Amino acid sequence: QGLCRGLQRDRASARMAGVKGEPPPALMCPLTMNLMRDPVKDANGHTFERSAIYRVLLIQPGICPLTYRPYLKGNARLTPNCAVRSMLDAFNKAAEERLDPKRRGGCGGRAQRQKQGSRDRGKGRCSEAEARRRKTQSANGQETECRRMAEPSIQDPRREVDVAQLERDEDLRGLVRALEDTSMEGCSAEAAGALRNLIVANGANKAAVVLEGALPRLVKLLSDGSDEGRAKAAYALWNLACGNTAIKASVVEAGAIPRLVELLYGGSDEGRVNAAGVLSNLAMGNSLAADANRAAIAQAGANPVLVDLLSDGSDDVRAGAAGALKNLAAGEDTIKADIARAGAIPRLVELMRDGSEKGKAKAAGALRNLTCGHAANKAAMVAAGAIPWLVKLLSSGSREGRANAERALENCGSGAPQFRTFP
């Protein structure tokens, strides 16, 4: 009973604030200082606008933005704040009534309508000429008092609510739920594709996608979906993992690596390209986390599969496989040796000879990393006839291809100044 009385007092207070047009601090998001529309409460009891806390947790995952201390077990445990939502409803209703008296209920509203009716009867029906004059004035921009009161004023606090953002949040929840929808063929694939488009359109959407629980559903779709669904799930994960260490760690923890290797084995060409892209992103960098990812990818058996795709796939598949091997070869010597034992070096030379421009650049990058500090791989590259093709790439390749070719030649002691043909 005490709790109910407290909620009633809070609603009454919010309603009075709405009548005055001054939102109370309890309804303002501490991050944006705007009126909340979708309030959520974190593990510490703080209330935020859902979209605002999502964006903050993307930058500082697991850290409370008000106390700057880690949440317990790094989990913010965001839940809807029903009490604040109830206060917001009361405030918004009162604000609407203040702006439009016609919507106001109760005795006060009836008294005002009766008073207005008496005034109209006292005036009588206006003449036809007077009606035309008023219509002309309205057309010229001289609005009546009724129209002015019906329109939101500049001070209306509802103007601070990003309605479009709230609609996008609701759409996002629907897309995440649709990832597991098996009632209609192609539904989960379309949802995965739409999520990928949201991420590409705005990088800030990454946090919302992850916090809404999309990541484990996408990982599951890698093996449980149709060929189209698996490919689009990999594409969404590829964009999610790009440039974000925390999300990369979450992708690995969700068990994505073995499923991505399975997709390399038996997926469509699109699925293989996207799977190679995710593995390439996970293996990128010089951090301890990147080293651990490279080891996990090698342990899952990805290296020989990627080497086979260097010659057995389409141009895009071959380029994607070479790009993944390039980042994998940036790790420890044991991984470099494993890739070489799988027969990568002669196939990379073949790709430099007859592949696409992108494939040639990625192949040169893979050879560059394979031969960095590894004498056996240097000898194998020379024996495979790579030097003439690297030299040719210096003058006719893309900027990435020329840079990779020069470094690969330098690794073998063949980077003479006359080969340097770009700044």
PDB file of C-alpha atoms in Angstrom, residues 152-398:
ATOM      1  CA  PRO A 152       2.764  22.577 -29.793  1.00  0.00           C
ATOM      2  CA  SER A 153       4.640  25.630 -28.555  1.00  0.00           C
ATOM      3  CA  ILE A 154       8.404  26.058 -28.726  1.00  0.00           C
ATOM      4  CA  GLN A 155       8.540  25.336 -24.987  1.00  0.00           C
ATOM      5  CA  ASP A 156       6.760  22.001 -25.415  1.00  0.00           C
ATOM      6  CA  PRO A 157       9.074  19.432 -23.748  1.00  0.00           C
ATOM      7  CA  ARG A 158       7.819  16.704 -26.073  1.00  0.00           C
ATOM      8  CA  ARG A 159       9.792  18.336 -28.871  1.00  0.00           C
ATOM      9  CA  GLU A 160      12.956  17.060 -27.183  1.00  0.00           C
ATOM     10  CA  VAL A 161      11.921  13.429 -27.685  1.00  0.00           C
ATOM     11  CA  ASP A 162      13.557  11.786 -30.704  1.00  0.00           C
ATOM     12  CA  VAL A 163      10.499   9.946 -31.993  1.00  0.00           C
ATOM     13  CA  ALA A 164      12.364   8.639 -35.042  1.00  0.00           C
ATOM     14  CA  GLN A 165      15.035   7.109 -32.796  1.00  0.00           C
ATOM     15  CA  LEU A 166      12.378   5.420 -30.669  1.00  0.00           C
ATOM     16  CA  GLU A 167      10.730   3.969 -33.762  1.00  0.00           C
ATOM     17  CA  ARG A 168      14.123   2.657 -34.911  1.00  0.00           C
ATOM     18  CA  ASP A 169      14.650   1.028 -31.495  1.00  0.00           C
ATOM     19  CA  GLU A 170      11.296  -0.745 -31.755  1.00  0.00           C
ATOM     20  CA  ASP A 171      12.112  -1.850 -35.320  1.00  0.00           C
ATOM     21  CA  LEU A 172      15.429  -3.190 -34.054  1.00  0.00           C
ATOM     22  CA  ARG A 173      13.738  -5.334 -31.404  1.00  0.00           C
ATOM     23  CA  GLY A 174      11.447  -6.739 -34.054  1.00  0.00           C
ATOM     24  CA  LEU A 175      14.393  -7.608 -36.309  1.00  0.00           C
ATOM     25  CA  VAL A 176      16.234  -9.357 -33.482  1.00  0.00           C
ATOM     26  CA  ARG A 177      13.151 -11.444 -32.688  1.00  0.00           C
ATOM     27  CA  ALA A 178      12.758 -12.250 -36.389  1.00  0.00           C
ATOM     28  CA  LEU A 179      16.204 -13.899 -36.461  1.00  0.00           C
ATOM     29  CA  GLU A 180      14.628 -16.931 -34.815  1.00  0.00           C
ATOM     30  CA  ASP A 181      11.360 -16.840 -36.754  1.00  0.00           C
ATOM     31  CA  THR A 182      10.902 -20.148 -38.563  1.00  0.00           C
ATOM     32  CA  SER A 183       7.225 -19.610 -39.418  1.00  0.00           C
ATOM     33  CA  MET A 184       8.010 -17.983 -42.765  1.00  0.00           C
ATOM     34  CA  GLU A 185      10.745 -19.011 -45.206  1.00  0.00           C
ATOM     35  CA  GLY A 186      13.452 -16.388 -45.585  1.00  0.00           C
ATOM     36  CA  CYS A 187      12.303 -14.300 -42.594  1.00  0.00           C
ATOM     37  CA  SER A 188      15.482 -14.808 -40.544  1.00  0.00           C
ATOM     38  CA  ALA A 189      17.678 -14.143 -43.582  1.00  0.00           C
ATOM     39  CA  GLU A 190      15.907 -10.871 -44.308  1.00  0.00           C
ATOM     40  CA  ALA A 191      16.220  -9.861 -40.648  1.00  0.00           C
ATOM     41  CA  ALA A 192      19.970 -10.544 -40.682  1.00  0.00           C
ATOM     42  CA  GLY A 193      20.360  -8.489 -43.849  1.00  0.00           C
ATOM     43  CA  ALA A 194      18.366  -5.608 -42.364  1.00  0.00           C
ATOM     44  CA  LEU A 195      20.514  -5.645 -39.207  1.00  0.00           C
ATOM     45  CA  ARG A 196      23.636  -5.466 -41.328  1.00  0.00           C
ATOM     46  CA  ASN A 197      22.202  -2.437 -43.150  1.00  0.00           C
ATOM     47  CA  LEU A 198      21.453  -0.721 -39.827  1.00  0.00           C
ATOM     48  CA  ILE A 199      25.055  -1.225 -38.720  1.00  0.00           C
ATOM     49  CA  VAL A 200      26.483   0.081 -41.991  1.00  0.00           C
ATOM     50  CA  ALA A 201      24.151   3.114 -41.981  1.00  0.00           C
ATOM     51  CA  ASN A 202      25.202   4.166 -38.478  1.00  0.00           C
ATOM     52  CA  GLY A 203      28.048   2.690 -36.448  1.00  0.00           C
ATOM     53  CA  ALA A 204      26.291   3.746 -33.224  1.00  0.00           C
ATOM     54  CA  ASN A 205      23.697   1.052 -33.939  1.00  0.00           C
ATOM     55  CA  LYS A 206      26.291  -1.623 -33.119  1.00  0.00           C
ATOM     56  CA  ALA A 207      25.701  -1.190 -29.384  1.00  0.00           C
ATOM     57  CA  ALA A 208      21.933  -1.429 -29.758  1.00  0.00           C
ATOM     58  CA  VAL A 209      22.196  -4.554 -31.931  1.00  0.00           C
ATOM     59  CA  VAL A 210      24.460  -6.306 -29.411  1.00  0.00           C
ATOM     60  CA  LEU A 211      22.525  -5.255 -26.299  1.00  0.00           C
ATOM     61  CA  GLU A 212      19.235  -6.364 -27.818  1.00  0.00           C
ATOM     62  CA  GLY A 213      20.669  -9.892 -27.946  1.00  0.00           C
ATOM     63  CA  ALA A 214      21.249 -10.186 -31.692  1.00  0.00           C
ATOM     64  CA  LEU A 215      24.769 -11.586 -31.488  1.00  0.00           C
ATOM     65  CA  PRO A 216      24.059 -15.142 -30.211  1.00  0.00           C
ATOM     66  CA  ARG A 217      21.090 -15.374 -32.580  1.00  0.00           C
ATOM     67  CA  LEU A 218      23.296 -14.435 -35.533  1.00  0.00           C
ATOM     68  CA  VAL A 219      25.891 -17.009 -34.479  1.00  0.00           C
ATOM     69  CA  LYS A 220      23.189 -19.674 -34.255  1.00  0.00           C
ATOM     70  CA  LEU A 221      21.940 -18.708 -37.707  1.00  0.00           C
ATOM     71  CA  LEU A 222      25.424 -19.439 -39.112  1.00  0.00           C
ATOM     72  CA  SER A 223      24.708 -23.160 -38.894  1.00  0.00           C
ATOM     73  CA  ASP A 224      20.920 -23.433 -38.491  1.00  0.00           C
ATOM     74  CA  GLY A 225      19.751 -21.158 -41.295  1.00  0.00           C
ATOM     75  CA  SER A 226      19.359 -21.511 -45.038  1.00  0.00           C
ATOM     76  CA  ASP A 227      22.312 -20.778 -47.321  1.00  0.00           C
ATOM     77  CA  GLU A 228      21.042 -17.211 -47.689  1.00  0.00           C
ATOM     78  CA  GLY A 229      20.480 -16.845 -43.951  1.00  0.00           C
ATOM     79  CA  ARG A 230      23.943 -18.180 -43.098  1.00  0.00           C
ATOM     80  CA  ALA A 231      25.572 -15.816 -45.584  1.00  0.00           C
ATOM     81  CA  LYS A 232      23.692 -12.770 -44.302  1.00  0.00           C
ATOM     82  CA  ALA A 233      24.339 -13.687 -40.673  1.00  0.00           C
ATOM     83  CA  ALA A 234      28.064 -13.835 -41.446  1.00  0.00           C
ATOM     84  CA  TYR A 235      27.818 -10.490 -43.248  1.00  0.00           C
ATOM     85  CA  ALA A 236      26.175  -8.894 -40.193  1.00  0.00           C
ATOM     86  CA  LEU A 237      28.849 -10.359 -37.880  1.00  0.00           C
ATOM     87  CA  TRP A 238      31.561  -9.129 -40.248  1.00  0.00           C
ATOM     88  CA  ASN A 239      30.341  -5.557 -39.882  1.00  0.00           C
ATOM     89  CA  LEU A 240      29.705  -5.889 -36.136  1.00  0.00           C
ATOM     90  CA  ALA A 241      33.243  -7.124 -35.452  1.00  0.00           C
ATOM     91  CA  CYS A 242      34.919  -4.472 -37.580  1.00  0.00           C
ATOM     92  CA  GLY A 243      37.047  -2.185 -35.399  1.00  0.00           C
ATOM     93  CA  ASN A 244      35.460  -3.057 -32.041  1.00  0.00           C
ATOM     94  CA  THR A 245      37.518  -5.184 -29.643  1.00  0.00           C
ATOM     95  CA  ALA A 246      34.681  -5.758 -27.171  1.00  0.00           C
ATOM     96  CA  ILE A 247      32.313  -7.025 -29.863  1.00  0.00           C
ATOM     97  CA  LYS A 248      35.051  -9.242 -31.322  1.00  0.00           C
ATOM     98  CA  ALA A 249      35.438 -10.853 -27.905  1.00  0.00           C
ATOM     99  CA  SER A 250      31.670 -11.363 -27.693  1.00  0.00           C
ATOM    100  CA  VAL A 251      31.613 -12.968 -31.157  1.00  0.00           C
ATOM    101  CA  VAL A 252      34.325 -15.435 -30.107  1.00  0.00           C
ATOM    102  CA  GLU A 253      32.632 -16.179 -26.764  1.00  0.00           C
ATOM    103  CA  ALA A 254      29.364 -16.891 -28.568  1.00  0.00           C
ATOM    104  CA  GLY A 255      31.072 -19.763 -30.404  1.00  0.00           C
ATOM    105  CA  ALA A 256      31.235 -18.177 -33.843  1.00  0.00           C
ATOM    106  CA  ILE A 257      34.658 -19.457 -34.960  1.00  0.00           C
ATOM    107  CA  PRO A 258      33.805 -23.175 -35.443  1.00  0.00           C
ATOM    108  CA  ARG A 259      30.569 -22.258 -37.233  1.00  0.00           C
ATOM    109  CA  LEU A 260      32.399 -19.855 -39.514  1.00  0.00           C
ATOM    110  CA  VAL A 261      34.852 -22.623 -40.432  1.00  0.00           C
ATOM    111  CA  GLU A 262      31.866 -24.878 -41.207  1.00  0.00           C
ATOM    112  CA  LEU A 263      30.517 -22.128 -43.461  1.00  0.00           C
ATOM    113  CA  LEU A 264      33.879 -22.027 -45.274  1.00  0.00           C
ATOM    114  CA  TYR A 265      33.502 -25.757 -45.918  1.00  0.00           C
ATOM    115  CA  GLY A 266      29.922 -25.980 -47.094  1.00  0.00           C
ATOM    116  CA  GLY A 267      28.456 -22.527 -47.643  1.00  0.00           C
ATOM    117  CA  SER A 268      27.608 -20.650 -50.798  1.00  0.00           C
ATOM    118  CA  ASP A 269      30.200 -18.398 -52.411  1.00  0.00           C
ATOM    119  CA  GLU A 270      28.626 -15.424 -50.657  1.00  0.00           C
ATOM    120  CA  GLY A 271      28.710 -17.251 -47.344  1.00  0.00           C
ATOM    121  CA  ARG A 272      32.367 -18.202 -47.809  1.00  0.00           C
ATOM    122  CA  VAL A 273      33.373 -14.636 -48.635  1.00  0.00           C
ATOM    123  CA  ASN A 274      31.565 -13.324 -45.567  1.00  0.00           C
ATOM    124  CA  ALA A 275      32.898 -16.042 -43.275  1.00  0.00           C
ATOM    125  CA  ALA A 276      36.443 -15.296 -44.427  1.00  0.00           C
ATOM    126  CA  GLY A 277      35.750 -11.604 -43.765  1.00  0.00           C
ATOM    127  CA  VAL A 278      34.680 -12.267 -40.167  1.00  0.00           C
ATOM    128  CA  LEU A 279      37.739 -14.449 -39.515  1.00  0.00           C
ATOM    129  CA  SER A 280      39.960 -11.787 -41.069  1.00  0.00           C
ATOM    130  CA  ASN A 281      38.524  -9.148 -38.725  1.00  0.00           C
ATOM    131  CA  LEU A 282      38.903 -11.378 -35.677  1.00  0.00           C
ATOM    132  CA  ALA A 283      42.557 -12.061 -36.587  1.00  0.00           C
ATOM    133  CA  MET A 284      43.405  -8.413 -37.215  1.00  0.00           C
ATOM    134  CA  GLY A 285      45.729  -6.498 -34.889  1.00  0.00           C
ATOM    135  CA  ASN A 286      48.807  -6.890 -32.709  1.00  0.00           C
ATOM    136  CA  SER A 287      47.084  -7.260 -29.334  1.00  0.00           C
ATOM    137  CA  LEU A 288      46.993 -10.276 -27.050  1.00  0.00           C
ATOM    138  CA  ALA A 289      43.313 -10.672 -27.905  1.00  0.00           C
ATOM    139  CA  ALA A 290      44.178 -10.861 -31.621  1.00  0.00           C
ATOM    140  CA  ASP A 291      46.865 -13.478 -30.883  1.00  0.00           C
ATOM    141  CA  ALA A 292      44.313 -15.534 -28.955  1.00  0.00           C
ATOM    142  CA  ASN A 293      41.816 -15.237 -31.816  1.00  0.00           C
ATOM    143  CA  ARG A 294      44.417 -16.353 -34.367  1.00  0.00           C
ATOM    144  CA  ALA A 295      45.229 -19.388 -32.220  1.00  0.00           C
ATOM    145  CA  ALA A 296      41.531 -20.254 -31.845  1.00  0.00           C
ATOM    146  CA  ILE A 297      40.954 -19.930 -35.599  1.00  0.00           C
ATOM    147  CA  ALA A 298      43.934 -22.185 -36.353  1.00  0.00           C
ATOM    148  CA  GLN A 299      42.784 -24.716 -33.750  1.00  0.00           C
ATOM    149  CA  ALA A 300      39.331 -24.806 -35.379  1.00  0.00           C
ATOM    150  CA  GLY A 301      40.987 -26.004 -38.607  1.00  0.00           C
ATOM    151  CA  ALA A 302      40.494 -22.850 -40.670  1.00  0.00           C
ATOM    152  CA  ASN A 303      43.991 -22.649 -42.198  1.00  0.00           C
ATOM    153  CA  PRO A 304      43.834 -25.643 -44.598  1.00  0.00           C
ATOM    154  CA  VAL A 305      40.278 -24.720 -45.641  1.00  0.00           C
ATOM    155  CA  LEU A 306      41.336 -21.169 -46.478  1.00  0.00           C
ATOM    156  CA  VAL A 307      44.339 -22.483 -48.413  1.00  0.00           C
ATOM    157  CA  ASP A 308      42.061 -24.751 -50.493  1.00  0.00           C
ATOM    158  CA  LEU A 309      39.817 -21.769 -51.294  1.00  0.00           C
ATOM    159  CA  LEU A 310      42.802 -19.911 -52.789  1.00  0.00           C
ATOM    160  CA  SER A 311      42.448 -22.032 -55.930  1.00  0.00           C
ATOM    161  CA  ASP A 312      38.999 -23.620 -55.734  1.00  0.00           C
ATOM    162  CA  GLY A 313      36.727 -20.597 -55.287  1.00  0.00           C
ATOM    163  CA  SER A 314      35.525 -17.639 -57.300  1.00  0.00           C
ATOM    164  CA  ASP A 315      37.635 -14.481 -57.562  1.00  0.00           C
ATOM    165  CA  ASP A 316      35.889 -12.979 -54.517  1.00  0.00           C
ATOM    166  CA  VAL A 317      36.299 -16.178 -52.506  1.00  0.00           C
ATOM    167  CA  ARG A 318      39.989 -16.440 -53.408  1.00  0.00           C
ATOM    168  CA  ALA A 319      40.588 -12.795 -52.440  1.00  0.00           C
ATOM    169  CA  GLY A 320      38.687 -13.233 -49.171  1.00  0.00           C
ATOM    170  CA  ALA A 321      40.670 -16.354 -48.271  1.00  0.00           C
ATOM    171  CA  ALA A 322      43.952 -14.579 -49.023  1.00  0.00           C
ATOM    172  CA  GLY A 323      42.888 -11.637 -46.845  1.00  0.00           C
ATOM    173  CA  ALA A 324      42.105 -13.933 -43.931  1.00  0.00           C
ATOM    174  CA  LEU A 325      45.429 -15.764 -44.333  1.00  0.00           C
ATOM    175  CA  LYS A 326      47.210 -12.416 -44.437  1.00  0.00           C
ATOM    176  CA  ASN A 327      45.960 -11.505 -40.960  1.00  0.00           C
ATOM    177  CA  LEU A 328      46.414 -15.019 -39.599  1.00  0.00           C
ATOM    178  CA  ALA A 329      50.041 -15.014 -40.789  1.00  0.00           C
ATOM    179  CA  ALA A 330      50.717 -11.852 -38.781  1.00  0.00           C
ATOM    180  CA  GLY A 331      50.846 -13.968 -35.633  1.00  0.00           C
ATOM    181  CA  GLU A 332      53.293 -16.472 -34.203  1.00  0.00           C
ATOM    182  CA  ASP A 333      55.725 -18.532 -36.263  1.00  0.00           C
ATOM    183  CA  THR A 334      53.819 -21.735 -35.476  1.00  0.00           C
ATOM    184  CA  ILE A 335      50.766 -20.385 -37.327  1.00  0.00           C
ATOM    185  CA  LYS A 336      52.959 -19.234 -40.243  1.00  0.00           C
ATOM    186  CA  ALA A 337      54.460 -22.703 -40.472  1.00  0.00           C
ATOM    187  CA  ASP A 338      51.011 -24.322 -40.296  1.00  0.00           C
ATOM    188  CA  ILE A 339      49.758 -22.184 -43.196  1.00  0.00           C
ATOM    189  CA  ALA A 340      52.851 -22.977 -45.266  1.00  0.00           C
ATOM    190  CA  ARG A 341      52.506 -26.736 -44.598  1.00  0.00           C
ATOM    191  CA  ALA A 342      48.968 -26.574 -45.949  1.00  0.00           C
ATOM    192  CA  GLY A 343      50.439 -25.525 -49.311  1.00  0.00           C
ATOM    193  CA  ALA A 344      49.617 -21.814 -49.168  1.00  0.00           C
ATOM    194  CA  ILE A 345      52.762 -20.319 -50.730  1.00  0.00           C
ATOM    195  CA  PRO A 346      52.524 -21.796 -54.276  1.00  0.00           C
ATOM    196  CA  ARG A 347      48.796 -21.071 -54.349  1.00  0.00           C
ATOM    197  CA  LEU A 348      49.362 -17.469 -53.293  1.00  0.00           C
ATOM    198  CA  VAL A 349      51.898 -17.128 -56.124  1.00  0.00           C
ATOM    199  CA  GLU A 350      49.306 -18.563 -58.506  1.00  0.00           C
ATOM    200  CA  LEU A 351      46.777 -16.020 -57.232  1.00  0.00           C
ATOM    201  CA  MET A 352      49.251 -13.191 -57.915  1.00  0.00           C
ATOM    202  CA  ARG A 353      49.589 -14.483 -61.451  1.00  0.00           C
ATOM    203  CA  ASP A 354      45.940 -14.908 -62.484  1.00  0.00           C
ATOM    204  CA  GLY A 355      43.736 -13.459 -59.740  1.00  0.00           C
ATOM    205  CA  SER A 356      41.737 -10.247 -59.571  1.00  0.00           C
ATOM    206  CA  GLU A 357      43.423  -6.998 -58.581  1.00  0.00           C
ATOM    207  CA  LYS A 358      42.118  -7.366 -55.047  1.00  0.00           C
ATOM    208  CA  GLY A 359      43.207 -11.005 -54.942  1.00  0.00           C
ATOM    209  CA  LYS A 360      46.733 -10.122 -56.075  1.00  0.00           C
ATOM    210  CA  ALA A 361      47.045  -7.430 -53.388  1.00  0.00           C
ATOM    211  CA  LYS A 362      45.828  -9.793 -50.630  1.00  0.00           C
ATOM    212  CA  ALA A 363      48.087 -12.596 -51.867  1.00  0.00           C
ATOM    213  CA  ALA A 364      51.119 -10.303 -51.732  1.00  0.00           C
ATOM    214  CA  GLY A 365      50.077  -9.278 -48.206  1.00  0.00           C
ATOM    215  CA  ALA A 366      49.846 -12.902 -47.112  1.00  0.00           C
ATOM    216  CA  LEU A 367      53.327 -13.618 -48.542  1.00  0.00           C
ATOM    217  CA  ARG A 368      54.633 -10.495 -46.836  1.00  0.00           C
ATOM    218  CA  ASN A 369      53.470 -11.712 -43.405  1.00  0.00           C
ATOM    219  CA  LEU A 370      54.386 -15.357 -43.984  1.00  0.00           C
ATOM    220  CA  THR A 371      58.002 -14.431 -44.779  1.00  0.00           C
ATOM    221  CA  CYS A 372      58.447 -11.837 -42.024  1.00  0.00           C
ATOM    222  CA  GLY A 373      61.082 -13.329 -39.709  1.00  0.00           C
ATOM    223  CA  HIS A 374      60.588 -16.853 -41.064  1.00  0.00           C
ATOM    224  CA  ALA A 375      63.569 -18.199 -43.044  1.00  0.00           C
ATOM    225  CA  ALA A 376      61.891 -21.396 -44.243  1.00  0.00           C
ATOM    226  CA  ASN A 377      58.951 -19.501 -45.718  1.00  0.00           C
ATOM    227  CA  LYS A 378      61.299 -17.040 -47.424  1.00  0.00           C
ATOM    228  CA  ALA A 379      63.064 -19.900 -49.165  1.00  0.00           C
ATOM    229  CA  ALA A 380      59.746 -21.506 -50.099  1.00  0.00           C
ATOM    230  CA  MET A 381      58.481 -18.245 -51.605  1.00  0.00           C
ATOM    231  CA  VAL A 382      61.581 -17.829 -53.758  1.00  0.00           C
ATOM    232  CA  ALA A 383      61.397 -21.474 -54.843  1.00  0.00           C
ATOM    233  CA  ALA A 384      57.743 -21.049 -55.835  1.00  0.00           C
ATOM    234  CA  GLY A 385      58.727 -18.305 -58.308  1.00  0.00           C
ATOM    235  CA  ALA A 386      57.123 -15.407 -56.431  1.00  0.00           C
ATOM    236  CA  ILE A 387      59.839 -12.790 -57.100  1.00  0.00           C
ATOM    237  CA  PRO A 388      58.952 -11.943 -60.754  1.00  0.00           C
ATOM    238  CA  TRP A 389      55.277 -11.585 -59.919  1.00  0.00           C
ATOM    239  CA  LEU A 390      55.999  -9.390 -56.896  1.00  0.00           C
ATOM    240  CA  VAL A 391      58.220  -7.191 -59.068  1.00  0.00           C
ATOM    241  CA  LYS A 392      55.474  -6.930 -61.683  1.00  0.00           C
ATOM    242  CA  LEU A 393      52.977  -5.994 -58.966  1.00  0.00           C
ATOM    243  CA  LEU A 394      55.227  -3.076 -57.967  1.00  0.00           C
ATOM    244  CA  SER A 395      54.527  -1.337 -61.234  1.00  0.00           C
ATOM    245  CA  SER A 396      51.045  -2.506 -62.201  1.00  0.00           C
ATOM    246  CA  GLY A 397      49.205  -3.268 -58.974  1.00  0.00           C
ATOM    247  CA  SER A 398      46.921  -1.253 -56.729  1.00  0.00           C
TER     248      SER A 398
END
